[in-house]
Amino acid sequence: MSEKVVIALGGNAILQPKQEATYENQLENVRKSSEVIARIAKQGHKVIITHGNGPQVGNILRQNEEAKHVVPALPLDVCSAESQGFIGYMMEQTLKNELIKVGLKRDVVGILTQTEVSLDDPAFENPDKPIGVFYDEEEAKQLAREKGWVVAEDAGRGWRRVVPSPMPQSIVDAPTIKRLVESDAIVVACGGGGIPVVLNEDGTYQGVEAVIDKDRSGFRLAIETKADTFMILTDVKNVFVNYGKPDQKALGVISLEEAKQYQAEGQFSAGSMGPKMEAAIKFAELGGKAIICSLDEADLAMEGKAGTQIHN
């Protein structure tokens, strides 16, 4: 049965850890992701794709900072728009090519997407979203002193710059995205969580310097486009409980009640699986099907044969 599915691609789908951030490396990673998405489209589903941009927006920001004595630096929301544009271009091109290979004629459209946030969000007082490249502790703290950055350790993988990550309130371009996907186009939207903007009292929008968590904005995108399934792709095949312990267990098909119980036990770390499970649980609460799985098993997960699946 055909479903409308929002697919949230993890950062590894664009750039692997410690991989050099060349255009060629990122294009090849995106192409591999597009192979899997084409298989899902071949199953007859309507597809909306969103993706992370942490390494990319961090690199663009650093390019701006390093060259600011030559070219004026741009704010973080504009850097986010730049990353959304070039990743969207790669996804449009590679996915169109992979669709041709499987015999499908579907339009692929990238939408430069704005996401509304609130200036009252406490995240602006407590930056915690990692972006950009990894550093060792000494180098990160030196950069913090020199550049006024806030830095923090990222899930034991190294140190990174952290910026505000406010909760998404709405996807400004959701009505347009919904119309496009209902016309059978495959839409790439909300890259990097979307470009963060705030709504002024006069009804106009303006950008703010932040990075929105792509799983949280993916949830909002799935709700506002009335998706049947919200799929979060990551670098593990399943969500685990008691992760890293002798009694660790992979979760397959679980009920909403089970997922909430594991969440209440603190099974999912804030810097890793926490936001993914938070978004998946919220979507299941509203009657949808939520899936967390690896990229290479995404088409199997759509058939109920792989991944962690949460059903209400």
PDB file of C-alpha atoms in Angstrom:
ATOM      1  CA  MET A   1       0.000   0.000   0.000  1.00  0.00           C
ATOM      2  CA  SER A   2       1.313   3.429  -0.934  1.00  0.00           C
ATOM      3  CA  GLU A   3       2.312   5.648   1.991  1.00  0.00           C
ATOM      4  CA  LYS A   4       3.534   9.200   2.329  1.00  0.00           C
ATOM      5  CA  VAL A   5       6.892   8.941   4.096  1.00  0.00           C
ATOM      6  CA  VAL A   6       9.230  11.580   5.469  1.00  0.00           C
ATOM      7  CA  ILE A   7      12.796  10.232   5.430  1.00  0.00           C
ATOM      8  CA  ALA A   8      15.325  11.954   7.698  1.00  0.00           C
ATOM      9  CA  LEU A   9      18.872  11.190   6.567  1.00  0.00           C
ATOM     10  CA  GLY A  10      21.629  11.209   9.174  1.00  0.00           C
ATOM     11  CA  GLY A  11      24.892  13.075   8.743  1.00  0.00           C
ATOM     12  CA  ASN A  12      26.740   9.913   7.702  1.00  0.00           C
ATOM     13  CA  ALA A  13      24.589   9.802   4.580  1.00  0.00           C
ATOM     14  CA  ILE A  14      26.492  12.894   3.400  1.00  0.00           C
ATOM     15  CA  LEU A  15      29.866  12.739   5.166  1.00  0.00           C
ATOM     16  CA  GLN A  16      31.396   9.843   7.097  1.00  0.00           C
ATOM     17  CA  PRO A  17      33.244  10.532  10.372  1.00  0.00           C
ATOM     18  CA  LYS A  18      36.855  11.637   9.748  1.00  0.00           C
ATOM     19  CA  GLN A  19      36.248  11.580   5.987  1.00  0.00           C
ATOM     20  CA  GLU A  20      37.671  14.546   4.067  1.00  0.00           C
ATOM     21  CA  ALA A  21      34.839  16.946   3.208  1.00  0.00           C
ATOM     22  CA  THR A  22      35.505  17.085  -0.531  1.00  0.00           C
ATOM     23  CA  TYR A  23      32.670  17.557  -2.977  1.00  0.00           C
ATOM     24  CA  GLU A  24      33.490  14.173  -4.542  1.00  0.00           C
ATOM     25  CA  ASN A  25      33.278  12.286  -1.243  1.00  0.00           C
ATOM     26  CA  GLN A  26      30.001  13.915  -0.297  1.00  0.00           C
ATOM     27  CA  LEU A  27      28.497  13.395  -3.750  1.00  0.00           C
ATOM     28  CA  GLU A  28      29.307   9.679  -3.642  1.00  0.00           C
ATOM     29  CA  ASN A  29      27.767   9.314  -0.175  1.00  0.00           C
ATOM     30  CA  VAL A  30      24.621  11.102  -1.331  1.00  0.00           C
ATOM     31  CA  ARG A  31      24.490   8.880  -4.425  1.00  0.00           C
ATOM     32  CA  LYS A  32      24.522   5.770  -2.230  1.00  0.00           C
ATOM     33  CA  SER A  33      21.677   7.252  -0.171  1.00  0.00           C
ATOM     34  CA  SER A  34      19.750   7.981  -3.343  1.00  0.00           C
ATOM     35  CA  GLU A  35      20.018   4.337  -4.406  1.00  0.00           C
ATOM     36  CA  VAL A  36      18.051   3.318  -1.326  1.00  0.00           C
ATOM     37  CA  ILE A  37      15.521   6.144  -1.630  1.00  0.00           C
ATOM     38  CA  ALA A  38      14.911   5.172  -5.261  1.00  0.00           C
ATOM     39  CA  ARG A  39      14.050   1.649  -4.082  1.00  0.00           C
ATOM     40  CA  ILE A  40      11.497   3.110  -1.659  1.00  0.00           C
ATOM     41  CA  ALA A  41      10.014   5.221  -4.451  1.00  0.00           C
ATOM     42  CA  LYS A  42       9.895   2.060  -6.604  1.00  0.00           C
ATOM     43  CA  GLN A  43       7.699   0.506  -3.911  1.00  0.00           C
ATOM     44  CA  GLY A  44       5.123   3.144  -4.823  1.00  0.00           C
ATOM     45  CA  HIS A  45       5.503   5.499  -1.861  1.00  0.00           C
ATOM     46  CA  LYS A  46       5.306   9.297  -1.874  1.00  0.00           C
ATOM     47  CA  VAL A  47       8.617  10.568  -0.517  1.00  0.00           C
ATOM     48  CA  ILE A  48       9.819  13.681   1.300  1.00  0.00           C
ATOM     49  CA  ILE A  49      13.516  13.778   2.242  1.00  0.00           C
ATOM     50  CA  THR A  50      15.175  15.838   4.919  1.00  0.00           C
ATOM     51  CA  HIS A  51      18.813  15.685   5.976  1.00  0.00           C
ATOM     52  CA  GLY A  52      21.400  16.904   8.443  1.00  0.00           C
ATOM     53  CA  ASN A  53      24.021  19.566   7.717  1.00  0.00           C
ATOM     54  CA  GLY A  54      26.155  19.754  10.864  1.00  0.00           C
ATOM     55  CA  PRO A  55      29.578  19.173   9.264  1.00  0.00           C
ATOM     56  CA  GLN A  56      28.716  21.187   6.167  1.00  0.00           C
ATOM     57  CA  VAL A  57      27.337  24.286   7.881  1.00  0.00           C
ATOM     58  CA  GLY A  58      30.240  24.183  10.311  1.00  0.00           C
ATOM     59  CA  ASN A  59      32.747  24.118   7.461  1.00  0.00           C
ATOM     60  CA  ILE A  60      30.974  26.938   5.620  1.00  0.00           C
ATOM     61  CA  LEU A  61      30.959  28.987   8.809  1.00  0.00           C
ATOM     62  CA  ARG A  62      34.655  28.393   9.314  1.00  0.00           C
ATOM     63  CA  GLN A  63      35.376  29.380   5.697  1.00  0.00           C
ATOM     64  CA  ASN A  64      33.555  32.637   6.400  1.00  0.00           C
ATOM     65  CA  GLU A  65      35.516  33.260   9.576  1.00  0.00           C
ATOM     66  CA  GLU A  66      38.901  32.446   8.058  1.00  0.00           C
ATOM     67  CA  ALA A  67      38.289  34.710   5.053  1.00  0.00           C
ATOM     68  CA  LYS A  68      36.501  37.582   6.791  1.00  0.00           C
ATOM     69  CA  HIS A  69      39.476  39.909   6.262  1.00  0.00           C
ATOM     70  CA  VAL A  70      38.947  39.448   2.504  1.00  0.00           C
ATOM     71  CA  VAL A  71      35.174  38.831   2.149  1.00  0.00           C
ATOM     72  CA  PRO A  72      32.624  39.929   4.797  1.00  0.00           C
ATOM     73  CA  ALA A  73      31.443  36.977   6.909  1.00  0.00           C
ATOM     74  CA  LEU A  74      27.813  35.851   6.625  1.00  0.00           C
ATOM     75  CA  PRO A  75      25.535  34.981   9.576  1.00  0.00           C
ATOM     76  CA  LEU A  76      24.870  31.381  10.583  1.00  0.00           C
ATOM     77  CA  ASP A  77      21.349  31.269   9.095  1.00  0.00           C
ATOM     78  CA  VAL A  78      22.765  32.236   5.702  1.00  0.00           C
ATOM     79  CA  CYS A  79      25.478  29.587   6.051  1.00  0.00           C
ATOM     80  CA  SER A  80      22.698  27.097   6.769  1.00  0.00           C
ATOM     81  CA  ALA A  81      20.929  28.200   3.582  1.00  0.00           C
ATOM     82  CA  GLU A  82      24.156  27.686   1.620  1.00  0.00           C
ATOM     83  CA  SER A  83      24.541  24.146   2.935  1.00  0.00           C
ATOM     84  CA  GLN A  84      20.891  23.398   2.233  1.00  0.00           C
ATOM     85  CA  GLY A  85      21.393  24.580  -1.337  1.00  0.00           C
ATOM     86  CA  PHE A  86      24.455  22.524  -2.225  1.00  0.00           C
ATOM     87  CA  ILE A  87      23.271  19.352  -0.471  1.00  0.00           C
ATOM     88  CA  GLY A  88      19.870  19.756  -2.112  1.00  0.00           C
ATOM     89  CA  TYR A  89      21.557  20.057  -5.497  1.00  0.00           C
ATOM     90  CA  MET A  90      23.495  16.825  -4.934  1.00  0.00           C
ATOM     91  CA  MET A  91      20.371  15.015  -3.785  1.00  0.00           C
ATOM     92  CA  GLU A  92      18.249  16.242  -6.686  1.00  0.00           C
ATOM     93  CA  GLN A  93      20.830  15.164  -9.239  1.00  0.00           C
ATOM     94  CA  THR A  94      21.774  11.778  -7.783  1.00  0.00           C
ATOM     95  CA  LEU A  95      18.202  10.787  -6.944  1.00  0.00           C
ATOM     96  CA  LYS A  96      16.978  11.714 -10.419  1.00  0.00           C
ATOM     97  CA  ASN A  97      19.761   9.547 -11.861  1.00  0.00           C
ATOM     98  CA  GLU A  98      18.912   6.599  -9.604  1.00  0.00           C
ATOM     99  CA  LEU A  99      15.207   6.867 -10.459  1.00  0.00           C
ATOM    100  CA  ILE A 100      16.100   6.627 -14.139  1.00  0.00           C
ATOM    101  CA  LYS A 101      18.069   3.449 -13.399  1.00  0.00           C
ATOM    102  CA  VAL A 102      15.035   1.782 -11.777  1.00  0.00           C
ATOM    103  CA  GLY A 103      12.711   2.926 -14.554  1.00  0.00           C
ATOM    104  CA  LEU A 104      10.812   5.665 -12.714  1.00  0.00           C
ATOM    105  CA  LYS A 105       9.888   9.062 -14.122  1.00  0.00           C
ATOM    106  CA  ARG A 106       9.304  11.244 -11.063  1.00  0.00           C
ATOM    107  CA  ASP A 107      10.111  14.902 -10.555  1.00  0.00           C
ATOM    108  CA  VAL A 108      12.659  15.623  -7.801  1.00  0.00           C
ATOM    109  CA  VAL A 109      12.386  19.097  -6.287  1.00  0.00           C
ATOM    110  CA  GLY A 110      14.559  20.799  -3.672  1.00  0.00           C
ATOM    111  CA  ILE A 111      12.897  23.448  -1.495  1.00  0.00           C
ATOM    112  CA  LEU A 112      15.013  26.032   0.337  1.00  0.00           C
ATOM    113  CA  THR A 113      13.031  25.688   3.556  1.00  0.00           C
ATOM    114  CA  GLN A 114      12.547  28.094   6.459  1.00  0.00           C
ATOM    115  CA  THR A 115      11.638  26.812   9.932  1.00  0.00           C
ATOM    116  CA  GLU A 116      10.026  29.094  12.486  1.00  0.00           C
ATOM    117  CA  VAL A 117      11.487  29.194  16.003  1.00  0.00           C
ATOM    118  CA  SER A 118      10.841  31.373  19.050  1.00  0.00           C
ATOM    119  CA  LEU A 119      13.301  33.942  20.394  1.00  0.00           C
ATOM    120  CA  ASP A 120      12.050  32.980  23.860  1.00  0.00           C
ATOM    121  CA  ASP A 121      13.432  29.465  23.444  1.00  0.00           C
ATOM    122  CA  PRO A 122      15.884  28.716  26.283  1.00  0.00           C
ATOM    123  CA  ALA A 123      18.311  27.223  23.741  1.00  0.00           C
ATOM    124  CA  PHE A 124      19.522  30.740  22.935  1.00  0.00           C
ATOM    125  CA  GLU A 125      20.857  30.960  26.493  1.00  0.00           C
ATOM    126  CA  ASN A 126      22.271  27.418  26.468  1.00  0.00           C
ATOM    127  CA  PRO A 127      23.969  26.471  23.163  1.00  0.00           C
ATOM    128  CA  ASP A 128      24.334  22.691  22.832  1.00  0.00           C
ATOM    129  CA  LYS A 129      24.082  21.747  19.125  1.00  0.00           C
ATOM    130  CA  PRO A 130      27.418  20.444  17.745  1.00  0.00           C
ATOM    131  CA  ILE A 131      28.427  21.689  14.292  1.00  0.00           C
ATOM    132  CA  GLY A 132      31.495  21.505  12.132  1.00  0.00           C
ATOM    133  CA  VAL A 133      34.649  19.442  12.422  1.00  0.00           C
ATOM    134  CA  PHE A 134      36.010  17.592  15.460  1.00  0.00           C
ATOM    135  CA  TYR A 135      38.951  18.896  17.477  1.00  0.00           C
ATOM    136  CA  ASP A 136      40.965  17.558  20.356  1.00  0.00           C
ATOM    137  CA  GLU A 137      40.220  19.218  23.690  1.00  0.00           C
ATOM    138  CA  GLU A 138      43.236  21.527  23.713  1.00  0.00           C
ATOM    139  CA  GLU A 139      42.630  22.850  20.199  1.00  0.00           C
ATOM    140  CA  ALA A 140      38.889  23.298  20.811  1.00  0.00           C
ATOM    141  CA  LYS A 141      39.463  25.344  23.962  1.00  0.00           C
ATOM    142  CA  GLN A 142      42.065  27.475  22.202  1.00  0.00           C
ATOM    143  CA  LEU A 143      39.585  28.220  19.392  1.00  0.00           C
ATOM    144  CA  ALA A 144      36.971  29.075  22.008  1.00  0.00           C
ATOM    145  CA  ARG A 145      39.313  31.645  23.552  1.00  0.00           C
ATOM    146  CA  GLU A 146      40.389  33.092  20.196  1.00  0.00           C
ATOM    147  CA  LYS A 147      36.998  33.200  18.467  1.00  0.00           C
ATOM    148  CA  GLY A 148      34.503  33.448  21.302  1.00  0.00           C
ATOM    149  CA  TRP A 149      33.023  30.042  20.492  1.00  0.00           C
ATOM    150  CA  VAL A 150      31.221  27.771  22.916  1.00  0.00           C
ATOM    151  CA  VAL A 151      32.732  24.270  22.630  1.00  0.00           C
ATOM    152  CA  ALA A 152      31.819  20.920  24.149  1.00  0.00           C
ATOM    153  CA  GLU A 153      32.652  17.229  23.908  1.00  0.00           C
ATOM    154  CA  ASP A 154      30.394  15.425  21.422  1.00  0.00           C
ATOM    155  CA  ALA A 155      29.386  11.925  22.585  1.00  0.00           C
ATOM    156  CA  GLY A 156      32.978  10.862  23.229  1.00  0.00           C
ATOM    157  CA  ARG A 157      33.988  11.451  19.601  1.00  0.00           C
ATOM    158  CA  GLY A 158      35.932  14.673  20.144  1.00  0.00           C
ATOM    159  CA  TRP A 159      35.262  18.350  20.741  1.00  0.00           C
ATOM    160  CA  ARG A 160      33.148  20.596  18.492  1.00  0.00           C
ATOM    161  CA  ARG A 161      31.668  24.054  18.408  1.00  0.00           C
ATOM    162  CA  VAL A 162      28.123  24.198  19.804  1.00  0.00           C
ATOM    163  CA  VAL A 163      25.401  26.704  18.878  1.00  0.00           C
ATOM    164  CA  PRO A 164      21.774  27.317  19.939  1.00  0.00           C
ATOM    165  CA  SER A 165      19.297  24.653  18.805  1.00  0.00           C
ATOM    166  CA  PRO A 166      15.757  25.974  19.413  1.00  0.00           C
ATOM    167  CA  MET A 167      12.654  23.812  19.018  1.00  0.00           C
ATOM    168  CA  PRO A 168      10.942  24.158  15.626  1.00  0.00           C
ATOM    169  CA  GLN A 169       7.500  25.754  15.912  1.00  0.00           C
ATOM    170  CA  SER A 170       6.364  25.297  12.314  1.00  0.00           C
ATOM    171  CA  ILE A 171       7.691  24.639   8.802  1.00  0.00           C
ATOM    172  CA  VAL A 172       7.039  27.869   6.908  1.00  0.00           C
ATOM    173  CA  ASP A 173       7.029  26.154   3.507  1.00  0.00           C
ATOM    174  CA  ALA A 174       5.008  23.053   4.499  1.00  0.00           C
ATOM    175  CA  PRO A 175       1.917  23.917   2.385  1.00  0.00           C
ATOM    176  CA  THR A 176       4.056  24.148  -0.764  1.00  0.00           C
ATOM    177  CA  ILE A 177       5.898  20.918   0.091  1.00  0.00           C
ATOM    178  CA  LYS A 178       2.575  19.142   0.666  1.00  0.00           C
ATOM    179  CA  ARG A 179       1.207  20.248  -2.704  1.00  0.00           C
ATOM    180  CA  LEU A 180       4.353  19.103  -4.493  1.00  0.00           C
ATOM    181  CA  VAL A 181       4.426  15.643  -2.936  1.00  0.00           C
ATOM    182  CA  GLU A 182       0.726  15.156  -3.609  1.00  0.00           C
ATOM    183  CA  SER A 183       1.475  15.850  -7.280  1.00  0.00           C
ATOM    184  CA  ASP A 184       3.856  12.810  -7.096  1.00  0.00           C
ATOM    185  CA  ALA A 185       7.090  14.830  -6.914  1.00  0.00           C
ATOM    186  CA  ILE A 186       9.820  13.663  -4.553  1.00  0.00           C
ATOM    187  CA  VAL A 187      10.728  16.645  -2.375  1.00  0.00           C
ATOM    188  CA  VAL A 188      14.010  17.461  -0.614  1.00  0.00           C
ATOM    189  CA  ALA A 189      13.170  19.891   2.190  1.00  0.00           C
ATOM    190  CA  CYS A 190      14.127  21.194   5.647  1.00  0.00           C
ATOM    191  CA  GLY A 191      17.816  20.440   5.125  1.00  0.00           C
ATOM    192  CA  GLY A 192      19.740  20.795   8.362  1.00  0.00           C
ATOM    193  CA  GLY A 193      16.471  21.312  10.203  1.00  0.00           C
ATOM    194  CA  GLY A 194      15.583  24.267   7.987  1.00  0.00           C
ATOM    195  CA  ILE A 195      16.810  27.844   8.005  1.00  0.00           C
ATOM    196  CA  PRO A 196      15.860  29.249  11.446  1.00  0.00           C
ATOM    197  CA  VAL A 197      13.580  32.284  11.291  1.00  0.00           C
ATOM    198  CA  VAL A 198      11.362  34.124  13.759  1.00  0.00           C
ATOM    199  CA  LEU A 199       7.928  35.608  13.094  1.00  0.00           C
ATOM    200  CA  ASN A 200       7.693  39.342  13.774  1.00  0.00           C
ATOM    201  CA  GLU A 201       4.609  41.065  15.166  1.00  0.00           C
ATOM    202  CA  ASP A 202       3.795  42.484  11.721  1.00  0.00           C
ATOM    203  CA  GLY A 203       3.708  38.989  10.169  1.00  0.00           C
ATOM    204  CA  THR A 204       7.139  39.190   8.504  1.00  0.00           C
ATOM    205  CA  TYR A 205      10.035  36.787   9.058  1.00  0.00           C
ATOM    206  CA  GLN A 206      13.707  37.304   9.792  1.00  0.00           C
ATOM    207  CA  GLY A 207      16.611  34.902  10.192  1.00  0.00           C
ATOM    208  CA  VAL A 208      18.319  34.102  13.497  1.00  0.00           C
ATOM    209  CA  GLU A 209      21.674  32.482  14.234  1.00  0.00           C
ATOM    210  CA  ALA A 210      20.979  28.902  15.275  1.00  0.00           C
ATOM    211  CA  VAL A 211      20.902  25.340  13.956  1.00  0.00           C
ATOM    212  CA  ILE A 212      17.723  23.294  14.352  1.00  0.00           C
ATOM    213  CA  ASP A 213      17.856  19.572  15.118  1.00  0.00           C
ATOM    214  CA  LYS A 214      16.897  17.831  11.881  1.00  0.00           C
ATOM    215  CA  ASP A 215      14.984  15.016  13.601  1.00  0.00           C
ATOM    216  CA  ARG A 216      12.794  17.496  15.477  1.00  0.00           C
ATOM    217  CA  SER A 217      12.080  19.524  12.349  1.00  0.00           C
ATOM    218  CA  GLY A 218      11.576  16.252  10.467  1.00  0.00           C
ATOM    219  CA  PHE A 219       8.833  15.442  12.960  1.00  0.00           C
ATOM    220  CA  ARG A 220       7.186  18.813  12.347  1.00  0.00           C
ATOM    221  CA  LEU A 221       7.523  18.304   8.598  1.00  0.00           C
ATOM    222  CA  ALA A 222       5.895  14.868   8.855  1.00  0.00           C
ATOM    223  CA  ILE A 223       3.008  16.272  10.889  1.00  0.00           C
ATOM    224  CA  GLU A 224       2.423  19.344   8.740  1.00  0.00           C
ATOM    225  CA  THR A 225       2.526  17.380   5.461  1.00  0.00           C
ATOM    226  CA  LYS A 226       0.264  14.659   6.969  1.00  0.00           C
ATOM    227  CA  ALA A 227       2.755  11.834   6.417  1.00  0.00           C
ATOM    228  CA  ASP A 228       1.846   8.232   7.236  1.00  0.00           C
ATOM    229  CA  THR A 229       5.398   7.233   8.177  1.00  0.00           C
ATOM    230  CA  PHE A 230       8.319   9.106   9.707  1.00  0.00           C
ATOM    231  CA  MET A 231      11.612   7.288   9.069  1.00  0.00           C
ATOM    232  CA  ILE A 232      14.883   8.324  10.707  1.00  0.00           C
ATOM    233  CA  LEU A 233      17.948   6.808   9.045  1.00  0.00           C
ATOM    234  CA  THR A 234      21.099   6.471  11.099  1.00  0.00           C
ATOM    235  CA  ASP A 235      24.329   4.431  11.212  1.00  0.00           C
ATOM    236  CA  VAL A 236      22.924   1.565  13.294  1.00  0.00           C
ATOM    237  CA  LYS A 237      20.381  -1.075  12.280  1.00  0.00           C
ATOM    238  CA  ASN A 238      18.235  -0.719  15.409  1.00  0.00           C
ATOM    239  CA  VAL A 239      17.760   1.300  18.551  1.00  0.00           C
ATOM    240  CA  PHE A 240      19.274  -0.492  21.556  1.00  0.00           C
ATOM    241  CA  VAL A 241      18.462  -0.543  25.242  1.00  0.00           C
ATOM    242  CA  ASN A 242      21.256  -1.094  27.779  1.00  0.00           C
ATOM    243  CA  TYR A 243      23.574  -0.001  24.987  1.00  0.00           C
ATOM    244  CA  GLY A 244      27.198  -1.085  25.426  1.00  0.00           C
ATOM    245  CA  LYS A 245      26.354  -3.389  28.341  1.00  0.00           C
ATOM    246  CA  PRO A 246      26.440  -7.198  28.373  1.00  0.00           C
ATOM    247  CA  ASP A 247      22.618  -7.299  28.286  1.00  0.00           C
ATOM    248  CA  GLN A 248      22.146  -4.795  25.462  1.00  0.00           C
ATOM    249  CA  LYS A 249      19.104  -5.549  23.306  1.00  0.00           C
ATOM    250  CA  ALA A 250      18.085  -4.419  19.835  1.00  0.00           C
ATOM    251  CA  LEU A 251      14.514  -3.148  19.599  1.00  0.00           C
ATOM    252  CA  GLY A 252      12.366  -4.386  16.712  1.00  0.00           C
ATOM    253  CA  VAL A 253       8.629  -3.707  16.546  1.00  0.00           C
ATOM    254  CA  ILE A 254       7.604  -2.127  19.853  1.00  0.00           C
ATOM    255  CA  SER A 255       4.488  -0.471  21.187  1.00  0.00           C
ATOM    256  CA  LEU A 256       4.264   3.213  22.008  1.00  0.00           C
ATOM    257  CA  GLU A 257       3.990   2.281  25.686  1.00  0.00           C
ATOM    258  CA  GLU A 258       7.241   0.296  25.565  1.00  0.00           C
ATOM    259  CA  ALA A 259       9.044   3.163  23.816  1.00  0.00           C
ATOM    260  CA  LYS A 260       7.855   5.642  26.460  1.00  0.00           C
ATOM    261  CA  GLN A 261       8.977   3.332  29.260  1.00  0.00           C
ATOM    262  CA  TYR A 262      12.477   3.026  27.826  1.00  0.00           C
ATOM    263  CA  GLN A 263      12.598   6.793  27.377  1.00  0.00           C
ATOM    264  CA  ALA A 264      11.554   7.335  31.011  1.00  0.00           C
ATOM    265  CA  GLU A 265      14.366   4.976  32.096  1.00  0.00           C
ATOM    266  CA  GLY A 266      16.899   7.261  30.378  1.00  0.00           C
ATOM    267  CA  GLN A 267      17.925   4.617  27.854  1.00  0.00           C
ATOM    268  CA  PHE A 268      18.591   7.109  25.046  1.00  0.00           C
ATOM    269  CA  SER A 269      21.419   9.633  25.377  1.00  0.00           C
ATOM    270  CA  ALA A 270      20.741  13.313  24.677  1.00  0.00           C
ATOM    271  CA  GLY A 271      23.699  13.589  22.283  1.00  0.00           C
ATOM    272  CA  SER A 272      22.837  10.550  20.193  1.00  0.00           C
ATOM    273  CA  MET A 273      19.597   8.532  20.090  1.00  0.00           C
ATOM    274  CA  GLY A 274      17.630  10.789  22.461  1.00  0.00           C
ATOM    275  CA  PRO A 275      16.297  13.360  19.948  1.00  0.00           C
ATOM    276  CA  LYS A 276      15.547  10.583  17.430  1.00  0.00           C
ATOM    277  CA  MET A 277      13.441   8.601  19.883  1.00  0.00           C
ATOM    278  CA  GLU A 278      11.794  11.777  21.155  1.00  0.00           C
ATOM    279  CA  ALA A 279      10.658  12.647  17.613  1.00  0.00           C
ATOM    280  CA  ALA A 280       9.644   9.059  16.805  1.00  0.00           C
ATOM    281  CA  ILE A 281       7.565   8.741  19.985  1.00  0.00           C
ATOM    282  CA  LYS A 282       5.773  12.043  19.357  1.00  0.00           C
ATOM    283  CA  PHE A 283       4.900  10.980  15.822  1.00  0.00           C
ATOM    284  CA  ALA A 284       3.583   7.603  16.989  1.00  0.00           C
ATOM    285  CA  GLU A 285       1.530   9.357  19.681  1.00  0.00           C
ATOM    286  CA  LEU A 286      -0.307  11.195  16.916  1.00  0.00           C
ATOM    287  CA  GLY A 287      -1.201   7.956  15.151  1.00  0.00           C
ATOM    288  CA  GLY A 288       1.644   7.603  12.659  1.00  0.00           C
ATOM    289  CA  LYS A 289       4.239   4.880  12.194  1.00  0.00           C
ATOM    290  CA  ALA A 290       7.780   5.779  13.261  1.00  0.00           C
ATOM    291  CA  ILE A 291      10.877   3.883  12.104  1.00  0.00           C
ATOM    292  CA  ILE A 292      14.542   4.208  13.095  1.00  0.00           C
ATOM    293  CA  CYS A 293      16.882   2.070  11.003  1.00  0.00           C
ATOM    294  CA  SER A 294      20.095   2.000   8.993  1.00  0.00           C
ATOM    295  CA  LEU A 295      20.271   3.550   5.549  1.00  0.00           C
ATOM    296  CA  ASP A 296      20.982   0.282   3.746  1.00  0.00           C
ATOM    297  CA  GLU A 297      17.875  -1.388   5.215  1.00  0.00           C
ATOM    298  CA  ALA A 298      15.434   1.478   4.692  1.00  0.00           C
ATOM    299  CA  ASP A 299      13.463  -0.267   1.936  1.00  0.00           C
ATOM    300  CA  LEU A 300      13.185  -3.414   4.062  1.00  0.00           C
ATOM    301  CA  ALA A 301      12.044  -1.291   7.008  1.00  0.00           C
ATOM    302  CA  MET A 302       9.233   0.150   4.871  1.00  0.00           C
ATOM    303  CA  GLU A 303       8.067  -3.460   4.449  1.00  0.00           C
ATOM    304  CA  GLY A 304       8.235  -4.027   8.222  1.00  0.00           C
ATOM    305  CA  LYS A 305      11.263  -6.336   7.938  1.00  0.00           C
ATOM    306  CA  ALA A 306      14.002  -4.258   9.584  1.00  0.00           C
ATOM    307  CA  GLY A 307      14.759  -1.477  12.031  1.00  0.00           C
ATOM    308  CA  THR A 308      13.050  -0.297  15.182  1.00  0.00           C
ATOM    309  CA  GLN A 309       9.367   0.378  14.528  1.00  0.00           C
ATOM    310  CA  ILE A 310       7.027   2.169  16.921  1.00  0.00           C
ATOM    311  CA  HIS A 311       3.290   1.682  16.451  1.00  0.00           C
ATOM    312  CA  ASN A 312       0.504   3.312  18.438  1.00  0.00           C
TER     313      ASN A 312
END
